Amino acid sequence: MKKKAAIFTLGCKVNQVESEQMKEDFMARGYRVVDFNQPADVYVVNTCTVTHVSDRKSRAMLRRARRKNPQSIVVAAGCFAEQNAEQLADMPEVDLIVGNRNKEKIVEVVERYRSGEPGLPPAEEWPSELKPVFPRFDEAHERTRAFIKVQDGCQSCCSYCIVPRVRGPLRSKRPEDVIEEARHLLQMGYRELVFTGIHTGMYGRDIDGWNLVQLLKEVLKLPGEYRLRLSSIETLEVSEELIHLLETEPRICRHLHIPLQSGSDRILPLMNRRYTRDFYRKLVNSLAVRVPGLALTSDVMVGFPTETEQDFLDTFYLIQDSPFYDLHVFRYSPRPGTTAARLSPQVDAQTCERRSRTLIQLAAEKKAQFIDKFVGQTLEVLIEDRTGAGLYDGLTDNYIRVILPGSEELRGRLVPVVLEENLGDKARGSVVSQ
């Protein structure tokens, strides 16, 4: 009987890609990968440590894994494991701790543990190369969108952020590996490829003659019916070259996620964010004009240390007056060893909660306003999942979720859909007869 492995992923899209690689590695060693709720011989929790809530969820999932099968091997992997190995070593539920530096060797670590051999010592250096991921047909046949990790690491050192410590320096995947990975995924039938990384816009800074736009152009030489999406890009990395590609290449999705974090010119330098309120405002308004229909999404933090009511209002009004589609609003969480954790005064929890609710409500209004512009228009939709009897959902290139009647033969196809009704956070539509 095959050994069983189950993997639970917390955190960012990069973690999700790395969990896919773990699944492939376990299957290559003869394991069957099962749902995390099923009995398994090995449970891996791919953890996150971006906030204290992420830490808490990571610990909770490790305890849950142990309860599922007291005889199983429970592995804490990823960012929380990289940062908090000593804390995890004190958890009786955890058998193995595998930080990001050793993550690519996770199956070897597990097999050594199973056979009673000494474990691998913690890696001193970060892996210099990012290996491509080639999913198998039996694990991916129902998927329609695939994520390609093109880059890892960050050196921006925002004052609130622990990511550079747990992800290491900038490393770009070799362009030939990205292209081959994209080719493989398209041959499997994926119709949308999402380029992701810890600091995606910095792709190629460590490879002579390469940058993100050049990589996109090379992948676009691959034949087939598909589209490319960027998962996130920083304000100062939205180059004229990238904007021109968005203007002229219909296979690049009209969607940019550009983190704002704060709209206060007093707070931004304290965060070590190297742009001003006015620079960000001009950028997003220019993008909305030059790329009609562009969906602009963003991350916004409330409660950064010393944030006053005026600082918050500066953020609120910038968002209100800018062409956003959606926002990820989160409360500041002090991270050990960061500069911001030493700032005072810290903002009280009640104020953070109020400011968070206010921005979440504003984000909902902005989303409904954006969707409303497209009611009555026909957009190309990638059909993804069945949501009910005769109903499916899909995604437009500009990130509008659409519910529509359909059949199984539509799954995984790019089809024209007329948007008929604004449902607030998504749209209802129907396939246009061809």
Coordinates of C-alpha atoms in Angstrom, one line a residue:
M1 CA 0.0 0.0 0.0
K2 CA 1.3 3.5 -0.9
K3 CA 2.3 5.8 1.9
K4 CA 0.1 8.9 2.1
A5 CA 1.1 12.5 2.4
A6 CA -1.1 15.5 3.1
I7 CA -0.1 19.1 2.7
F8 CA -1.8 22.2 4.1
T9 CA -0.7 25.7 2.8
L10 CA -0.9 29.0 4.6
G11 CA 0.0 32.4 3.2
C12 CA 1.0 33.7 -0.2
K13 CA 0.9 32.4 -3.7
V14 CA 4.6 31.5 -3.6
N15 CA 3.8 29.1 -0.7
Q16 CA 1.1 27.6 -2.8
V17 CA 3.5 27.0 -5.7
E18 CA 6.0 25.5 -3.3
S19 CA 3.4 23.2 -1.9
E20 CA 2.7 22.0 -5.5
Q21 CA 6.4 21.2 -5.8
M22 CA 6.3 19.2 -2.5
K23 CA 3.3 17.2 -3.9
E24 CA 5.3 16.4 -7.0
D25 CA 8.3 15.4 -4.9
F26 CA 6.3 13.1 -2.6
M27 CA 4.6 11.4 -5.6
A28 CA 8.0 10.9 -7.2
R29 CA 9.0 8.9 -4.1
G30 CA 5.9 6.7 -4.2
Y31 CA 3.5 8.6 -2.0
R32 CA -0.1 9.2 -2.7
V33 CA -1.0 12.8 -1.9
V34 CA -4.4 13.1 -0.1
D35 CA -6.6 15.8 1.3
F36 CA -5.4 17.2 4.6
N37 CA -8.7 16.1 6.3
Q38 CA -8.0 12.4 5.4
P39 CA -5.8 10.0 7.3
A40 CA -2.1 10.2 6.2
D41 CA 1.3 8.9 7.2
V42 CA 2.9 12.4 6.8
Y43 CA 1.3 15.8 7.3
V44 CA 3.1 18.9 6.1
V45 CA 2.0 22.4 7.2
N46 CA 3.6 24.9 4.9
T47 CA 3.5 27.8 7.3
C48 CA 3.4 31.6 7.1
T49 CA 4.7 34.2 9.5
V50 CA 3.7 37.5 7.9
T51 CA 1.5 38.4 10.9
H52 CA 0.8 37.1 14.4
V53 CA -2.4 35.7 13.1
S54 CA -0.4 33.7 10.6
D55 CA 1.7 32.4 13.4
R56 CA -1.3 31.3 15.4
K57 CA -2.9 29.6 12.4
S58 CA 0.4 27.7 11.7
R59 CA 0.5 26.3 15.2
A60 CA -3.2 25.4 15.1
M61 CA -2.8 23.4 11.9
L62 CA 0.1 21.5 13.3
R63 CA -1.9 20.5 16.3
R64 CA -4.8 19.6 14.1
A65 CA -2.5 17.3 12.0
R66 CA -1.4 15.5 15.1
R67 CA -5.0 14.9 16.2
K68 CA -5.8 13.5 12.7
N69 CA -3.2 10.7 13.2
P70 CA -1.2 10.5 16.4
Q71 CA 1.2 8.0 14.7
S72 CA 1.9 10.2 11.7
I73 CA 5.0 12.3 11.0
V74 CA 4.1 16.0 11.4
V75 CA 6.3 18.5 9.5
A76 CA 6.4 22.2 10.1
A77 CA 7.7 23.8 6.9
G78 CA 8.1 27.2 5.4
C79 CA 8.4 30.8 6.8
F80 CA 7.2 30.2 10.4
A81 CA 9.6 27.2 10.6
E82 CA 12.4 29.3 9.2
Q83 CA 11.9 32.1 11.8
N84 CA 10.7 30.1 14.8
A85 CA 12.5 26.8 14.9
E86 CA 13.1 26.9 18.6
Q87 CA 9.5 27.7 19.4
L88 CA 8.4 24.8 17.1
A89 CA 10.9 22.4 18.8
D90 CA 9.0 22.9 22.0
M91 CA 5.7 21.8 20.4
P92 CA 5.2 18.0 21.1
E93 CA 3.0 17.8 18.0
V94 CA 5.9 18.6 15.7
D95 CA 8.3 15.9 14.5
L96 CA 10.3 17.8 11.9
I97 CA 11.1 21.4 11.2
V98 CA 12.0 22.3 7.6
G99 CA 12.7 26.0 6.9
N100 CA 12.7 27.6 3.5
R101 CA 16.4 26.9 2.9
N102 CA 15.7 23.1 3.1
K103 CA 12.2 23.1 1.7
E104 CA 13.3 21.5 -1.6
K105 CA 14.7 18.5 0.3
I106 CA 11.6 17.9 2.4
V107 CA 11.0 14.4 1.2
E108 CA 14.6 13.4 1.9
V109 CA 14.2 14.8 5.4
V110 CA 11.0 12.8 5.9
E111 CA 12.5 9.6 4.5
R112 CA 15.6 9.9 6.7
Y113 CA 13.4 10.3 9.8
R114 CA 11.3 7.3 8.8
S115 CA 14.4 5.1 8.6
G116 CA 16.0 6.4 11.7
E117 CA 18.9 8.1 10.0
P118 CA 20.2 11.5 11.2
G119 CA 18.3 14.4 9.8
L120 CA 19.8 17.0 7.5
P121 CA 21.5 19.9 9.3
P122 CA 19.9 23.3 8.9
A123 CA 21.2 24.9 5.6
E124 CA 23.6 27.8 6.1
E125 CA 23.0 29.2 2.5
W126 CA 19.9 29.8 0.5
P127 CA 19.4 27.7 -2.6
S128 CA 21.1 29.5 -5.5
E129 CA 18.8 28.1 -8.2
L130 CA 15.0 27.8 -8.3
K131 CA 13.9 24.6 -9.9
P132 CA 11.0 24.4 -12.3
V133 CA 7.8 22.6 -11.4
F134 CA 6.3 20.2 -13.9
P135 CA 2.9 19.0 -12.6
R136 CA 1.6 15.6 -13.6
F137 CA -1.7 15.1 -15.5
D138 CA -3.3 13.0 -12.8
E139 CA -2.9 15.8 -10.2
A140 CA -3.8 18.8 -12.4
H141 CA -6.3 17.8 -15.0
E142 CA -9.1 19.9 -13.6
R143 CA -7.1 23.0 -13.0
T144 CA -7.4 26.0 -15.3
R145 CA -4.9 28.5 -13.9
A146 CA -1.3 27.7 -13.0
F147 CA 1.2 29.7 -11.0
I148 CA 4.8 29.9 -12.0
K149 CA 7.2 31.0 -9.3
V150 CA 9.7 33.1 -11.3
Q151 CA 11.6 34.7 -8.3
D152 CA 12.2 34.4 -4.6
G153 CA 13.7 36.6 -1.9
C154 CA 13.5 40.3 -1.2
Q155 CA 15.9 43.1 -0.3
S156 CA 13.5 46.0 0.1
C157 CA 13.6 45.8 4.0
C158 CA 10.2 47.5 4.6
S159 CA 10.3 48.4 8.3
Y160 CA 7.3 46.2 9.3
C161 CA 8.2 43.2 7.2
I162 CA 9.9 40.0 8.2
V163 CA 9.9 38.5 4.7
P164 CA 13.6 39.3 3.8
R165 CA 14.7 37.3 6.9
V166 CA 12.6 34.2 6.1
R167 CA 13.0 34.3 2.3
G168 CA 16.6 35.4 1.8
P169 CA 18.2 37.4 -1.0
L170 CA 16.8 37.9 -4.5
R171 CA 17.1 34.9 -6.7
S172 CA 15.5 34.7 -10.2
K173 CA 14.6 31.4 -11.9
R174 CA 16.6 30.9 -15.1
P175 CA 14.6 32.2 -18.0
E176 CA 14.9 29.0 -20.0
D177 CA 13.4 27.1 -17.0
V178 CA 10.5 29.5 -16.8
I179 CA 9.8 29.2 -20.5
E180 CA 10.0 25.4 -20.4
E181 CA 7.7 25.3 -17.3
A182 CA 5.2 27.5 -19.2
R183 CA 5.4 25.3 -22.3
H184 CA 4.7 22.2 -20.1
L185 CA 1.7 23.8 -18.4
L186 CA 0.2 25.0 -21.7
Q187 CA 0.6 21.5 -23.2
M188 CA -1.3 20.2 -20.1
G189 CA -4.2 22.4 -21.0
Y190 CA -3.8 25.4 -18.7
R191 CA -5.2 28.6 -20.2
E192 CA -3.9 31.1 -17.7
L193 CA -0.3 31.3 -16.3
V194 CA 0.2 33.6 -13.3
F195 CA 3.8 34.8 -12.7
T196 CA 4.4 35.0 -9.0
G197 CA 7.3 35.7 -6.6
I198 CA 8.2 37.4 -3.4
H199 CA 9.3 40.5 -5.3
T200 CA 8.2 39.7 -8.9
G201 CA 9.1 43.1 -10.3
M202 CA 12.8 42.5 -9.4
Y203 CA 13.0 39.5 -11.7
G204 CA 16.3 39.4 -13.6
R205 CA 18.2 41.8 -11.3
D206 CA 20.6 38.9 -10.7
I207 CA 20.7 37.7 -14.3
D208 CA 22.6 39.8 -16.9
G209 CA 20.4 41.1 -19.7
W210 CA 17.0 40.0 -18.2
N211 CA 14.1 41.7 -16.7
L212 CA 10.4 40.9 -16.1
V213 CA 9.1 42.4 -19.3
Q214 CA 11.7 40.6 -21.4
L215 CA 10.6 37.3 -19.7
L216 CA 7.0 38.0 -20.5
K217 CA 7.8 38.7 -24.1
E218 CA 9.7 35.4 -24.4
V219 CA 6.9 33.4 -22.9
L220 CA 4.4 35.1 -25.2
K221 CA 6.3 33.5 -28.2
L222 CA 4.9 30.1 -27.1
P223 CA 2.0 29.1 -29.4
G224 CA -1.6 28.5 -28.1
E225 CA -4.7 30.1 -26.7
Y226 CA -3.8 31.4 -23.3
R227 CA -3.2 34.5 -21.2
L228 CA -0.5 35.7 -18.7
R229 CA -1.2 37.4 -15.4
L230 CA 1.2 39.1 -12.9
S231 CA 0.4 38.3 -9.2
S232 CA 1.9 41.5 -7.7
I233 CA 4.3 44.3 -8.6
E234 CA 5.7 47.2 -6.5
T235 CA 5.0 50.8 -7.3
L236 CA 8.5 51.7 -8.5
E237 CA 8.7 48.7 -10.7
V238 CA 5.8 49.6 -13.0
S239 CA 8.0 50.6 -15.9
E240 CA 7.1 52.3 -19.1
E241 CA 8.0 49.1 -20.9
L242 CA 5.5 47.1 -18.8
I243 CA 2.8 49.7 -19.3
H244 CA 3.4 49.6 -23.1
L245 CA 3.1 45.8 -23.0
L246 CA -0.2 46.0 -21.2
E247 CA -1.4 48.5 -23.8
T248 CA -0.5 46.4 -26.8
E249 CA -0.6 42.7 -25.9
P250 CA -4.1 41.3 -25.4
R251 CA -2.8 38.1 -23.8
I252 CA -1.5 40.1 -20.8
C253 CA -4.3 40.3 -18.3
R254 CA -5.6 43.8 -17.5
H255 CA -4.9 43.4 -13.9
L256 CA -2.1 44.8 -11.7
H257 CA -1.8 44.3 -7.9
I258 CA 0.3 47.3 -6.7
P259 CA 0.7 47.4 -2.9
L260 CA -0.1 50.9 -1.4
Q261 CA 0.3 50.1 2.3
S262 CA -0.4 53.7 3.3
G263 CA -1.5 57.0 1.7
S264 CA 0.2 59.1 4.3
D265 CA 3.4 61.0 3.3
R266 CA 4.4 60.9 7.0
I267 CA 3.9 57.1 7.4
L268 CA 5.4 56.0 4.1
P269 CA 9.0 56.9 5.0
L270 CA 8.6 55.3 8.4
M271 CA 7.6 52.1 6.5
N272 CA 10.7 52.5 4.3
R273 CA 8.4 52.7 1.3
R274 CA 10.2 54.7 -1.3
Y275 CA 7.4 56.6 -3.0
T276 CA 5.0 59.4 -2.1
R277 CA 1.3 59.6 -2.0
D278 CA 1.3 61.8 -5.1
F279 CA 3.6 59.5 -7.0
Y280 CA 1.3 56.5 -6.3
R281 CA -1.9 58.5 -7.2
K282 CA -0.5 59.7 -10.5
L283 CA 0.7 56.2 -11.4
V284 CA -2.6 54.4 -10.9
N285 CA -4.6 57.2 -12.5
S286 CA -2.3 57.1 -15.6
L287 CA -2.6 53.3 -15.8
A288 CA -6.4 53.5 -15.7
V289 CA -6.4 55.9 -18.6
R290 CA -3.8 54.1 -20.7
V291 CA -5.1 50.6 -20.2
P292 CA -8.9 50.8 -20.4
G293 CA -10.7 48.3 -18.2
L294 CA -7.6 47.7 -16.0
A295 CA -8.3 46.1 -12.6
L296 CA -6.1 47.7 -10.0
T297 CA -5.9 45.9 -6.7
S298 CA -3.8 46.7 -3.7
D299 CA -2.6 45.9 -0.1
V300 CA -3.4 48.5 2.5
M301 CA -2.2 48.4 6.2
V302 CA -4.0 50.1 9.1
G303 CA -2.6 50.8 12.5
F304 CA 1.1 51.2 11.6
P305 CA 2.8 52.6 14.7
T306 CA 2.2 56.3 15.3
E307 CA -0.6 56.3 12.6
T308 CA -2.9 59.3 13.5
E309 CA -6.4 59.8 12.4
Q310 CA -5.1 62.3 9.8
D311 CA -2.7 59.7 8.4
F312 CA -5.6 57.2 8.1
L313 CA -7.8 59.8 6.4
D314 CA -5.0 60.5 3.9
T315 CA -5.1 56.8 3.1
F316 CA -8.9 56.7 2.9
Y317 CA -9.2 59.7 0.6
L318 CA -6.4 58.5 -1.7
I319 CA -8.3 55.2 -2.1
Q320 CA -11.6 56.9 -2.5
D321 CA -10.3 59.1 -5.3
S322 CA -8.3 56.4 -7.1
P323 CA -9.5 53.8 -9.7
F324 CA -9.2 50.7 -7.5
Y325 CA -11.1 47.5 -8.1
D326 CA -10.3 45.7 -4.9
L327 CA -8.2 46.0 -1.7
H328 CA -6.7 43.5 0.7
V329 CA -6.9 45.4 4.1
F330 CA -4.9 44.2 7.0
R331 CA -4.0 45.4 10.5
Y332 CA -0.4 46.0 11.4
S333 CA 1.2 43.2 13.3
P334 CA 4.6 43.7 15.1
R335 CA 7.2 41.2 13.8
P336 CA 10.2 40.4 15.9
G337 CA 13.4 42.1 14.9
T338 CA 11.8 44.6 12.6
T339 CA 12.3 48.4 13.0
A340 CA 8.6 49.1 13.2
A341 CA 8.2 46.9 16.2
R342 CA 10.4 49.3 18.2
L343 CA 8.3 52.4 17.2
S344 CA 5.9 54.0 19.6
P345 CA 3.1 54.7 20.2
Q346 CA 1.5 51.5 18.9
V347 CA -2.1 52.0 17.7
D348 CA -4.7 50.3 20.0
A349 CA -6.6 47.3 18.7
Q350 CA -10.0 49.0 18.8
T351 CA -8.8 51.9 16.6
C352 CA -7.2 49.3 14.2
E353 CA -10.5 47.4 14.0
R354 CA -12.5 50.6 13.2
R355 CA -10.1 51.7 10.5
S356 CA -10.0 48.2 9.0
R357 CA -13.8 48.0 8.8
T358 CA -14.0 51.5 7.2
L359 CA -11.5 50.5 4.4
I360 CA -13.1 47.1 3.9
Q361 CA -16.5 48.8 3.4
L362 CA -14.9 51.3 1.0
A363 CA -13.3 48.4 -0.9
A364 CA -16.6 46.7 -1.3
E365 CA -18.1 49.9 -2.8
K366 CA -15.2 50.3 -5.2
K367 CA -15.6 46.7 -6.3
A368 CA -19.3 47.1 -7.0
Q369 CA -18.6 50.3 -8.9
F370 CA -16.0 48.7 -11.1
I371 CA -18.1 45.7 -12.0
D372 CA -21.0 48.0 -12.8
K373 CA -19.0 49.5 -15.7
F374 CA -18.9 46.1 -17.5
V375 CA -22.6 45.1 -17.2
G376 CA -23.8 44.7 -20.8
Q377 CA -20.3 44.1 -22.2
T378 CA -18.9 40.9 -23.5
L379 CA -15.6 39.8 -21.9
E380 CA -13.5 36.7 -22.3
V381 CA -13.9 34.4 -19.3
L382 CA -11.9 31.4 -18.3
I383 CA -14.4 28.9 -17.0
E384 CA -13.1 27.2 -13.8
D385 CA -15.3 25.4 -11.3
R386 CA -18.8 24.1 -11.0
T387 CA -20.7 26.0 -8.3
G388 CA -24.1 24.4 -8.3
A389 CA -26.6 22.5 -10.5
G390 CA -25.8 23.7 -14.0
L391 CA -23.8 26.7 -12.7
Y392 CA -20.1 27.4 -13.2
D393 CA -17.8 30.3 -12.3
G394 CA -15.0 31.9 -14.2
L395 CA -12.6 34.8 -14.3
T396 CA -12.3 37.7 -16.7
D397 CA -8.9 38.9 -17.7
N398 CA -9.5 41.9 -15.5
Y399 CA -10.3 39.8 -12.5
I400 CA -14.1 39.9 -12.3
R401 CA -15.5 36.7 -11.0
V402 CA -18.5 35.6 -13.1
I403 CA -21.3 33.1 -12.4
L404 CA -23.0 31.6 -15.4
P405 CA -25.0 28.6 -16.6
G406 CA -23.0 26.0 -18.5
S407 CA -21.8 22.5 -18.9
E408 CA -18.7 20.4 -18.1
E409 CA -17.4 20.9 -21.6
L410 CA -16.8 24.6 -20.8
R411 CA -14.4 23.9 -18.0
G412 CA -10.9 25.1 -18.8
R413 CA -12.0 27.1 -21.9
L414 CA -11.7 30.8 -22.7
V415 CA -15.2 31.8 -23.9
P416 CA -17.0 35.1 -24.6
V417 CA -19.5 35.9 -21.8
V418 CA -21.9 38.9 -21.6
L419 CA -22.1 40.3 -18.1
E420 CA -25.8 40.7 -17.3
E421 CA -26.0 41.6 -13.7
N422 CA -23.8 43.1 -11.0
L423 CA -24.0 40.9 -7.9
G424 CA -21.8 43.3 -5.8
D425 CA -18.6 41.2 -5.5
K426 CA -19.1 39.3 -8.8
A427 CA -21.2 39.3 -11.9
R428 CA -23.8 37.0 -13.4
G429 CA -23.5 36.3 -17.1
S430 CA -24.1 33.9 -20.0
V431 CA -22.0 32.5 -22.7
V432 CA -22.4 34.3 -26.1
S433 CA -23.3 31.9 -28.9
Q434 CA -20.6 31.5 -31.5

